[in-house]
Short mmCIF file of C-alpha atoms in Angstrom, two decimals:
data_model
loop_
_atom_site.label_atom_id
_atom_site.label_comp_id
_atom_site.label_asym_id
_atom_site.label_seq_id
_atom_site.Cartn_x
_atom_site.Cartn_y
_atom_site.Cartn_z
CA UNK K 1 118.39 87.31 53.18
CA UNK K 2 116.55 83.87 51.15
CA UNK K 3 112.60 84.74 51.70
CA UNK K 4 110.90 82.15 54.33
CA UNK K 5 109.71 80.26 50.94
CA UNK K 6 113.14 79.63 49.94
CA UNK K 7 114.01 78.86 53.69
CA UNK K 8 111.65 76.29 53.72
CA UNK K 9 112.92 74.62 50.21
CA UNK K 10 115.86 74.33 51.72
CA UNK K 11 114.75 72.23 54.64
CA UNK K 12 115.68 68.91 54.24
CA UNK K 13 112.35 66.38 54.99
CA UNK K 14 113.85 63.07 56.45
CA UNK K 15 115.32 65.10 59.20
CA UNK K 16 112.89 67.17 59.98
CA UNK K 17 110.68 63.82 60.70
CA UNK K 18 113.45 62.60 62.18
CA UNK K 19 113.57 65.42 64.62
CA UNK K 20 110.05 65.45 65.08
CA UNK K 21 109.19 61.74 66.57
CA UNK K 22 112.07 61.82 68.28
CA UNK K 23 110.97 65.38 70.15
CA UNK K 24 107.21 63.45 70.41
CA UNK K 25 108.72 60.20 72.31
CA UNK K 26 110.68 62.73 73.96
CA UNK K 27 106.74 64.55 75.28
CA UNK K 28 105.30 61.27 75.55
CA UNK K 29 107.63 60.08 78.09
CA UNK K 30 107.57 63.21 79.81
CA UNK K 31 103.98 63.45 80.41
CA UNK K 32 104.08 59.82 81.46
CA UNK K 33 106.21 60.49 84.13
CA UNK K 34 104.92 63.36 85.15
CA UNK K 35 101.50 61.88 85.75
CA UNK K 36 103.32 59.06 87.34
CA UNK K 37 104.50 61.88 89.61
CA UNK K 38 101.22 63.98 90.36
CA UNK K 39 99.24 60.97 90.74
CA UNK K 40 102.01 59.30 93.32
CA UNK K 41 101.63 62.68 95.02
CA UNK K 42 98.07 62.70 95.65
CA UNK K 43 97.35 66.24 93.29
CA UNK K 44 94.16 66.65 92.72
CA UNK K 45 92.43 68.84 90.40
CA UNK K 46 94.38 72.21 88.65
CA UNK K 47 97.76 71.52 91.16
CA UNK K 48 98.03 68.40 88.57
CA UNK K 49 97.45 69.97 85.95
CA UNK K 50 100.09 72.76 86.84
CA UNK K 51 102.06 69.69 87.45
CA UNK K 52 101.80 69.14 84.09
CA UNK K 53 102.56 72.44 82.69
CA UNK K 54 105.49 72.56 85.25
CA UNK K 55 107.27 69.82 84.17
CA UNK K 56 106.63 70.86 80.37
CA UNK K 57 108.25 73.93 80.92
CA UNK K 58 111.28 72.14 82.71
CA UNK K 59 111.59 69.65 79.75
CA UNK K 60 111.65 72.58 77.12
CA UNK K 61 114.07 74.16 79.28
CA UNK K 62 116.25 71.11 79.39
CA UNK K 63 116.01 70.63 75.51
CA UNK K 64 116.83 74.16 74.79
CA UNK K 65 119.60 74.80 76.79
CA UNK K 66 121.19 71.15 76.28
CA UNK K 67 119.63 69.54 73.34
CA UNK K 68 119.61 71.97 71.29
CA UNK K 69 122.37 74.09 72.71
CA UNK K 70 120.14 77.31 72.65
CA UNK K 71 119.21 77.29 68.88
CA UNK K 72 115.65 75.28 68.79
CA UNK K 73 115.11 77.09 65.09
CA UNK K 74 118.24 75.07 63.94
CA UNK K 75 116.66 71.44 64.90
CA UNK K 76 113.11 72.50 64.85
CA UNK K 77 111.19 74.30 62.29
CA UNK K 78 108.36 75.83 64.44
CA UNK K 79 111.23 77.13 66.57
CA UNK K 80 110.27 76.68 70.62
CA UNK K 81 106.83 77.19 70.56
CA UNK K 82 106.62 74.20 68.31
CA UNK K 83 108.91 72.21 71.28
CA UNK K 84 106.36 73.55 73.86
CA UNK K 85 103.43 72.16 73.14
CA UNK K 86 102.77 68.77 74.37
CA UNK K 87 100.12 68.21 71.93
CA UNK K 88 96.86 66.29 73.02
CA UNK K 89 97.66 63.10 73.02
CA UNK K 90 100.24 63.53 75.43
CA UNK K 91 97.81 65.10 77.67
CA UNK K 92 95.68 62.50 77.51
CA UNK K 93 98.55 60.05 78.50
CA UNK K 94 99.60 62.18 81.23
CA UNK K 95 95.86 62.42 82.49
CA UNK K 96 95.83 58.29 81.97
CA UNK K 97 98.84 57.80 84.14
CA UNK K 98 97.70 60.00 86.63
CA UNK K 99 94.86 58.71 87.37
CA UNK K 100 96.12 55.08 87.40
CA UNK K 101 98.96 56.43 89.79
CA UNK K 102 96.44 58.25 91.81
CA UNK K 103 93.99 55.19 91.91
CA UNK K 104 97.00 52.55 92.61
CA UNK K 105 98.19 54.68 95.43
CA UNK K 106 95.46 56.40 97.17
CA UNK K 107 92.05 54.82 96.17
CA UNK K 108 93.49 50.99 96.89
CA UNK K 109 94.01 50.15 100.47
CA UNK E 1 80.69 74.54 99.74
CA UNK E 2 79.38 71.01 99.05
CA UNK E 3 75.87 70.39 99.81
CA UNK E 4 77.07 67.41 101.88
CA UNK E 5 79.82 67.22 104.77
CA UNK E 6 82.93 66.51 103.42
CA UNK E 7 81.97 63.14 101.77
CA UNK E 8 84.00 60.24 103.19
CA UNK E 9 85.92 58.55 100.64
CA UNK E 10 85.39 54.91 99.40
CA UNK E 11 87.40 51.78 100.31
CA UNK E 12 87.61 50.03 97.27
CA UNK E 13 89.04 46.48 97.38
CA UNK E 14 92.18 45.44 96.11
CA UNK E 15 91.01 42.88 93.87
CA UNK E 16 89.47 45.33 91.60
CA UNK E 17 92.36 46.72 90.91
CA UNK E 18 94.15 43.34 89.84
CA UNK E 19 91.66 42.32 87.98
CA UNK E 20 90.19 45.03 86.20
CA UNK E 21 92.02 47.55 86.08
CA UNK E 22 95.44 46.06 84.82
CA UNK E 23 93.63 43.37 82.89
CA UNK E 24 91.67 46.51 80.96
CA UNK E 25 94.81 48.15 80.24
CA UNK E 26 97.07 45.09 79.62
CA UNK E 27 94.58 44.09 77.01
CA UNK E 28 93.95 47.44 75.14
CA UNK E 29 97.52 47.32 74.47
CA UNK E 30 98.10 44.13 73.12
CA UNK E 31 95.32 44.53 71.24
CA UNK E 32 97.22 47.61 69.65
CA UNK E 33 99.87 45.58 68.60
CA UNK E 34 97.69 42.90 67.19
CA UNK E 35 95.63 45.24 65.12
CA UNK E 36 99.23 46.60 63.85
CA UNK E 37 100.47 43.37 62.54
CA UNK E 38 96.72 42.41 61.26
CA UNK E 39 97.01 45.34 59.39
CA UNK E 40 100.71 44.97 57.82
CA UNK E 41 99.99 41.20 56.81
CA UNK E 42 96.25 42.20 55.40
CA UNK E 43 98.02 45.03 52.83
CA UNK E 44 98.85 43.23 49.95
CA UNK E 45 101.93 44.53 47.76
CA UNK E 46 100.84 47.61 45.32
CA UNK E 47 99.73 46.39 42.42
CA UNK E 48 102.48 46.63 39.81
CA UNK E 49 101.36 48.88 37.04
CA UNK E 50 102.51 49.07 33.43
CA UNK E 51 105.19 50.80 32.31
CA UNK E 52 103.02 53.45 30.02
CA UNK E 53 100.87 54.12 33.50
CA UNK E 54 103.67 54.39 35.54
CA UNK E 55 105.08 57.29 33.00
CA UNK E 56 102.25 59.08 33.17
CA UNK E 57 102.48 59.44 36.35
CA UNK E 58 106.25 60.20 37.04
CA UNK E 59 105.79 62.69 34.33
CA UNK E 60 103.86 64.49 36.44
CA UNK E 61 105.73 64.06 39.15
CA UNK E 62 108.66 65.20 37.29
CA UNK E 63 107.29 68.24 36.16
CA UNK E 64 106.26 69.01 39.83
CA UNK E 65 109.75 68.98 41.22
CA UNK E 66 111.15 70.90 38.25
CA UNK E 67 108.52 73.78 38.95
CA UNK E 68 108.71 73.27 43.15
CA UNK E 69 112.77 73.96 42.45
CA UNK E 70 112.77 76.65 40.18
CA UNK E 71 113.18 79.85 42.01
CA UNK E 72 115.97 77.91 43.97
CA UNK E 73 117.28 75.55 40.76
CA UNK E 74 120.32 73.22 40.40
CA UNK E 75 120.50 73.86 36.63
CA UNK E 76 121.10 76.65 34.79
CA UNK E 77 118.61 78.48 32.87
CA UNK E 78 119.59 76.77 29.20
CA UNK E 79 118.98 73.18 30.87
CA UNK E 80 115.87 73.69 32.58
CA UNK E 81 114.09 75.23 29.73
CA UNK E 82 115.31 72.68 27.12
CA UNK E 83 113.63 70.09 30.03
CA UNK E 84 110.84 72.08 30.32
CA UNK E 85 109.86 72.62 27.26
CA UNK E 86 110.48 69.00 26.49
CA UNK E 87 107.57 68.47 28.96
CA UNK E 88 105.43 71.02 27.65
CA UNK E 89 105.26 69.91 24.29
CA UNK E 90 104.79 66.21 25.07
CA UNK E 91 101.90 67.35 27.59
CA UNK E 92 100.28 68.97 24.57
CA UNK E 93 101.17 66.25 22.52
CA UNK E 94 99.81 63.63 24.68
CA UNK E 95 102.98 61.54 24.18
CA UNK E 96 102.74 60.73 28.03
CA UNK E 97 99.08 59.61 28.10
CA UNK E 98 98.41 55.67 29.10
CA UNK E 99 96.53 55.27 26.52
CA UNK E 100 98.18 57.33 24.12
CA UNK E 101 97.12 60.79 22.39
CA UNK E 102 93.94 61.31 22.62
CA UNK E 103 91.97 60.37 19.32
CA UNK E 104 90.36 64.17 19.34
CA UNK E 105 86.68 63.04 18.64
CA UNK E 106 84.82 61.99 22.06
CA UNK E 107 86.29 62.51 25.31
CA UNK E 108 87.48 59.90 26.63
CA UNK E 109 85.25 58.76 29.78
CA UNK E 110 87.23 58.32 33.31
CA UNK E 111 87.27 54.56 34.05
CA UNK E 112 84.50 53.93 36.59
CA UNK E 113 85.80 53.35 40.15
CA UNK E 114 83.52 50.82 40.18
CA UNK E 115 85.26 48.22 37.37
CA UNK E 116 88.62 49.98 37.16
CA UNK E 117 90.42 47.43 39.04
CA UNK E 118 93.19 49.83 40.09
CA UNK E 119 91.05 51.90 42.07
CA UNK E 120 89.37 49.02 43.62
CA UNK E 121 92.61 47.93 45.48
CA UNK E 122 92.84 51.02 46.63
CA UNK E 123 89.57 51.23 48.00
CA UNK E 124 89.52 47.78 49.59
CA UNK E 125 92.51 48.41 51.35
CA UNK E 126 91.57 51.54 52.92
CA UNK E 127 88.18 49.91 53.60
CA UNK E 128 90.06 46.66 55.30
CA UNK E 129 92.04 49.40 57.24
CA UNK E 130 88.74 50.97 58.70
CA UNK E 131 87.20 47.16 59.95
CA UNK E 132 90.49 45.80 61.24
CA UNK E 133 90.20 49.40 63.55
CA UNK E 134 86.64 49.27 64.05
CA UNK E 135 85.90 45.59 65.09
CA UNK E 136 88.41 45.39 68.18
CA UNK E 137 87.25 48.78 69.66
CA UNK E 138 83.65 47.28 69.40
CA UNK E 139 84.85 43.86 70.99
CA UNK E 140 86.30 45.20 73.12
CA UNK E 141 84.03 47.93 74.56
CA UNK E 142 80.91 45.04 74.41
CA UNK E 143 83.60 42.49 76.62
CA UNK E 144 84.10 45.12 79.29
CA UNK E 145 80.48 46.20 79.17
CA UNK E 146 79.63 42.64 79.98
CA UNK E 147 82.06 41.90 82.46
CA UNK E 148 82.97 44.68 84.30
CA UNK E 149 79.90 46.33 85.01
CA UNK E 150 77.71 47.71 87.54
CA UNK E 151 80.70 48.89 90.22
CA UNK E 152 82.80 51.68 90.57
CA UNK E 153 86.55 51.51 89.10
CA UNK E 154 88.40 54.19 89.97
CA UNK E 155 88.39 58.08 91.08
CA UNK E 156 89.62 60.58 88.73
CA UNK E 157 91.75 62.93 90.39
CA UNK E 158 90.41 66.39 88.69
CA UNK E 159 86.42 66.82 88.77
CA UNK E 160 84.03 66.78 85.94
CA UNK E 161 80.70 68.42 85.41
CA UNK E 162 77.74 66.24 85.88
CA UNK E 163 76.68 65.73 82.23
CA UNK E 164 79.23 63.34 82.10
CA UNK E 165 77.81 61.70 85.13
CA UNK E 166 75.19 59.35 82.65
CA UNK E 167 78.47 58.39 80.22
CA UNK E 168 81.03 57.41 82.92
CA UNK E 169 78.95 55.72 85.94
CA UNK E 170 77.36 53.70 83.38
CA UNK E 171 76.51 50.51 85.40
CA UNK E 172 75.97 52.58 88.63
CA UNK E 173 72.84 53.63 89.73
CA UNK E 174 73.42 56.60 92.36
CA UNK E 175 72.58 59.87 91.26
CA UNK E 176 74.01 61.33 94.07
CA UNK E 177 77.69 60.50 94.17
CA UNK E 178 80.63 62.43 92.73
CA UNK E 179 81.14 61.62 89.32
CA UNK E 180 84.55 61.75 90.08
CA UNK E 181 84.11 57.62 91.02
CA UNK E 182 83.92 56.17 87.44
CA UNK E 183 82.93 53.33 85.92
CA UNK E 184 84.92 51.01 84.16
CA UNK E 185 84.20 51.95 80.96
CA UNK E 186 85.51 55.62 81.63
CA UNK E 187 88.97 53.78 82.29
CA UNK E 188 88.38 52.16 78.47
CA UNK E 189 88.15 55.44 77.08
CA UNK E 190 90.86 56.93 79.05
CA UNK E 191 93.13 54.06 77.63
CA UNK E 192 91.41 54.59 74.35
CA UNK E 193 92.63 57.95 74.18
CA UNK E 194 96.15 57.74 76.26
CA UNK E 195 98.05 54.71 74.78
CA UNK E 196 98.79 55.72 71.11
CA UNK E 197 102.02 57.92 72.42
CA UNK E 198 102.60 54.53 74.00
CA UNK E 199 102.07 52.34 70.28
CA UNK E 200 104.06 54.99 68.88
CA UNK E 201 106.99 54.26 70.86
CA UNK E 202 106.96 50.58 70.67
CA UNK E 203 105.35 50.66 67.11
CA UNK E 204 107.26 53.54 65.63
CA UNK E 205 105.83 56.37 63.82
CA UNK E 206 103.60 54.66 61.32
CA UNK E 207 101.96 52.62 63.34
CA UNK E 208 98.38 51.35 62.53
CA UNK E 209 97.09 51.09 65.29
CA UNK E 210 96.38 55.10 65.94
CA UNK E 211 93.12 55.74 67.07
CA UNK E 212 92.91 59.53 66.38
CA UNK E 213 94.80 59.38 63.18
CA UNK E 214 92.24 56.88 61.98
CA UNK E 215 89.68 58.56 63.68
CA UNK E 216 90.29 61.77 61.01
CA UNK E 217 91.11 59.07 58.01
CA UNK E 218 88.30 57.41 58.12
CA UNK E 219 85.64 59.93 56.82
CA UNK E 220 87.66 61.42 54.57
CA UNK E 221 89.22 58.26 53.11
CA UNK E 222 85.59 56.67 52.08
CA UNK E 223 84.33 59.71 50.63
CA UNK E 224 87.22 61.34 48.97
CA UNK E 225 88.94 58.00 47.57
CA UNK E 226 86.85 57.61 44.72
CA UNK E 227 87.09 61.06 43.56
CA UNK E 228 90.49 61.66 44.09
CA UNK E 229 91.91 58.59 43.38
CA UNK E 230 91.62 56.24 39.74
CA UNK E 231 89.66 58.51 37.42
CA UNK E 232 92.34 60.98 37.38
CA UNK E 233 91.93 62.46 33.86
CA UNK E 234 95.99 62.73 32.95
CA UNK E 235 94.81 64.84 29.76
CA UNK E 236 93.08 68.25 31.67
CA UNK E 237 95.90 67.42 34.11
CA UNK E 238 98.76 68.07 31.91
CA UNK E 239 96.86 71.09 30.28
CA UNK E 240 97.07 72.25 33.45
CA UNK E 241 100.63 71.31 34.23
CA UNK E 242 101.83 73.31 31.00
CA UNK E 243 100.51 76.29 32.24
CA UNK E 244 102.76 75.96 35.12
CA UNK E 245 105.33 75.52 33.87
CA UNK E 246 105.34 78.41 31.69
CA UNK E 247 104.76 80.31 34.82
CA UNK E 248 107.10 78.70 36.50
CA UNK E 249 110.02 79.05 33.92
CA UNK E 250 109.35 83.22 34.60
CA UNK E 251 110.44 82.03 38.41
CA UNK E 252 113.81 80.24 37.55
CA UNK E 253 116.63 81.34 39.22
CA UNK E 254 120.07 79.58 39.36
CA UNK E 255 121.65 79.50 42.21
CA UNK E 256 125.50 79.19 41.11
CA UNK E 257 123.98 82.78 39.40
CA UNK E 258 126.14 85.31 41.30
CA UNK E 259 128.44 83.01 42.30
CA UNK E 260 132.25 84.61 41.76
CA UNK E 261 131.08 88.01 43.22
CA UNK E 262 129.37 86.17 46.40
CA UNK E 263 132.56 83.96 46.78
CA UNK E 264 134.99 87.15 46.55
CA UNK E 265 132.61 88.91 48.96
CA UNK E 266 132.69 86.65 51.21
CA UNK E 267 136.31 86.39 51.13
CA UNK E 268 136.40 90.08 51.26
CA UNK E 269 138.00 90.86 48.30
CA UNK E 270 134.98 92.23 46.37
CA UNK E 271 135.60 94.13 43.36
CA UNK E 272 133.55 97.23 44.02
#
């Protein structure tokens, strides 16, 4: 019933920052461990990658159901789509700890 | 597929691993940290301003909120346009200016960024900023091209097409192995790239020692700092601002407006 302009006035900006570094450690950590797990696992190429997308889907899915109790647009402006994208740094750090994984476990004798 | 047999894979000894490859990433981290701190002890306090300058610029930031608020306001109608007002007339007055109102003959000239000592600070710092982030990714990158050259680091586990071949077997001269066996410096710029989700975490959000954010700062810090920043002419700007806020007085709307017949409707005992 309040247009989206008045929505947004409404939206309190502490919290919203708040949210959002918290739901970016959340990512970061995430991709780290999931390129800790592809690159333990020996993936190579695109089955890392779905790795990747794989366990960003499962740690959406774990945020929306318990985090956010099935309401993302009530913690998160962007609603889930904004919670679904890694963003690129966290790809890079999931690429990084991949290959150092993949490197400490496979390349080393 | 490959124009070889499947190509057998290197041995690669230990020791390269314990002493390049940790030490590499080890170091770009601290390194992080230091530049963070460097950073936070070179910023010297803000420069404290006097009390007419300081007006003229909460005046405007006043104003601001009042119009950002309006359709959505706090105050009724009577109070925000007595406040408004207020601010209108003493924009067009020129109560508000630094230097008081304007004299009317010449127009007054915007300090030059050069001598205005206010927007010096402000460009030192942000040009302080920029070496303290520059100088360690150049140390750095000249250390490991020095030391840990000419051999072959690590394989990255997803392929890459050949143009990369020149930038990430640097040292190496075969032109006919898979660039997927890379250099040490490829394992500096994967760091490069991968660790500030890691100095964000141990740094906290505004950490300085992003290398993207600084990255996109950079060029737009050195060139639009001295236009945006000291010779702010506060006159044309509250001109400006009046116009606004006649505008935005149209757009006020209380929000206790309605209030008895939303309260009995949502009680349900609405009159009609």
């Amino acid at each position: 019933m309040s247009t989206p302009d008045e929505a947004a006035q409404r939206v309190f900006g502490p919290n919203v920052l708040h949210n959002a570094n918290l739901l970016y450690d959340i990512k970061f950590i995430s991709s780290c461990l999931s390129g800790a797990v592809a690159g333990i696992l020996g993936l190579e190429n695109w089955l890392g990658f779905a790795l990747f997308l794989a366990a960003t889907l499962f740690t959406t899915a774990i945020l929306h159901f318990v985090t956010f109790r099935g309401r993302p647009k009530k913690y998160v402006y962007g609603g889930l789509l904004e919670v679904v994208n890694p963003g690129q740094e966290n790809a890079f750090s999931f690429i990084l700890v991949w290959t150092l994984f993949y490197g400490i476990v496979h390349v080393y004798d | 597929m490959a124009a070889s047999s499947p190509v057998p894979s290197f041995y690669l000894d230990p020791q390269i691993r314990d002493w390049v490859l940790f030490p590499i990433t080890l170091v770009m981290i601290l390194v992080g940290i230091l530049r963070h701190y460097v950073v936070l002890l070179l910023q010297s306090p803000p420069k404290r301003l006097p009390r007419a300058a300081i007006r003229e610029q909460r005046a405007l930031v006043q104003s601001n909120v009042l119009r950002a608020t309006a359709s959505n306001s706090p105050i009724p109608f009577f109070f925000y346009k007595s406040i408004s007002q207020n601010l209108s007339k003493a924009f067009a007055d020129g109560t508000y200016l630094k230097d008081g109102p304007s004299k009317g003959d010449a127009p007054a000239a915007p300090p030059n960024p050069l001598t205005d000592p206010a927007a010096m600070d402000g460009m030192m710092a942000g040009m302080k900023t920029q070496m303290v982030m520059m100088v360690p990714q150049m140390v750095i990158m000249g250390w490991i091209n020095f030391f840990f050259e000419g051999f072959v680091l690590i394989k990255l586990p997803f392929p890459l097409t050949l143009g990369f071949k020149s930038m990430l077997q640097r040292g190496v001269q075969t032109p006919d192995m898979d660039v997927r066996w890379v250099s040490s410096l490829s394992w500096y710029f994967l760091n490069f790239f991968g660790l500030n989700g890691l100095y964000r975490i141990i740094l906290g959000g505004e950490n300085a020692a992003d290398a993207a954010q600084n990255m996109m700062a950079s060029p737009f810090a050195s060139a639009g700092a001295p236009q945006a920043g000291a010779p702010q002419d506060f006159g044309k700007l509250f001109k400006a601002e009046r116009d606004n806020l006649e505008f935005a007085e149209g757009l006020h709307k209380w929000i206790g407006e309605d209030v008895e017949d939303r309260i009995l409707r949502k009680y349900g005992r609405a009159a009609s």
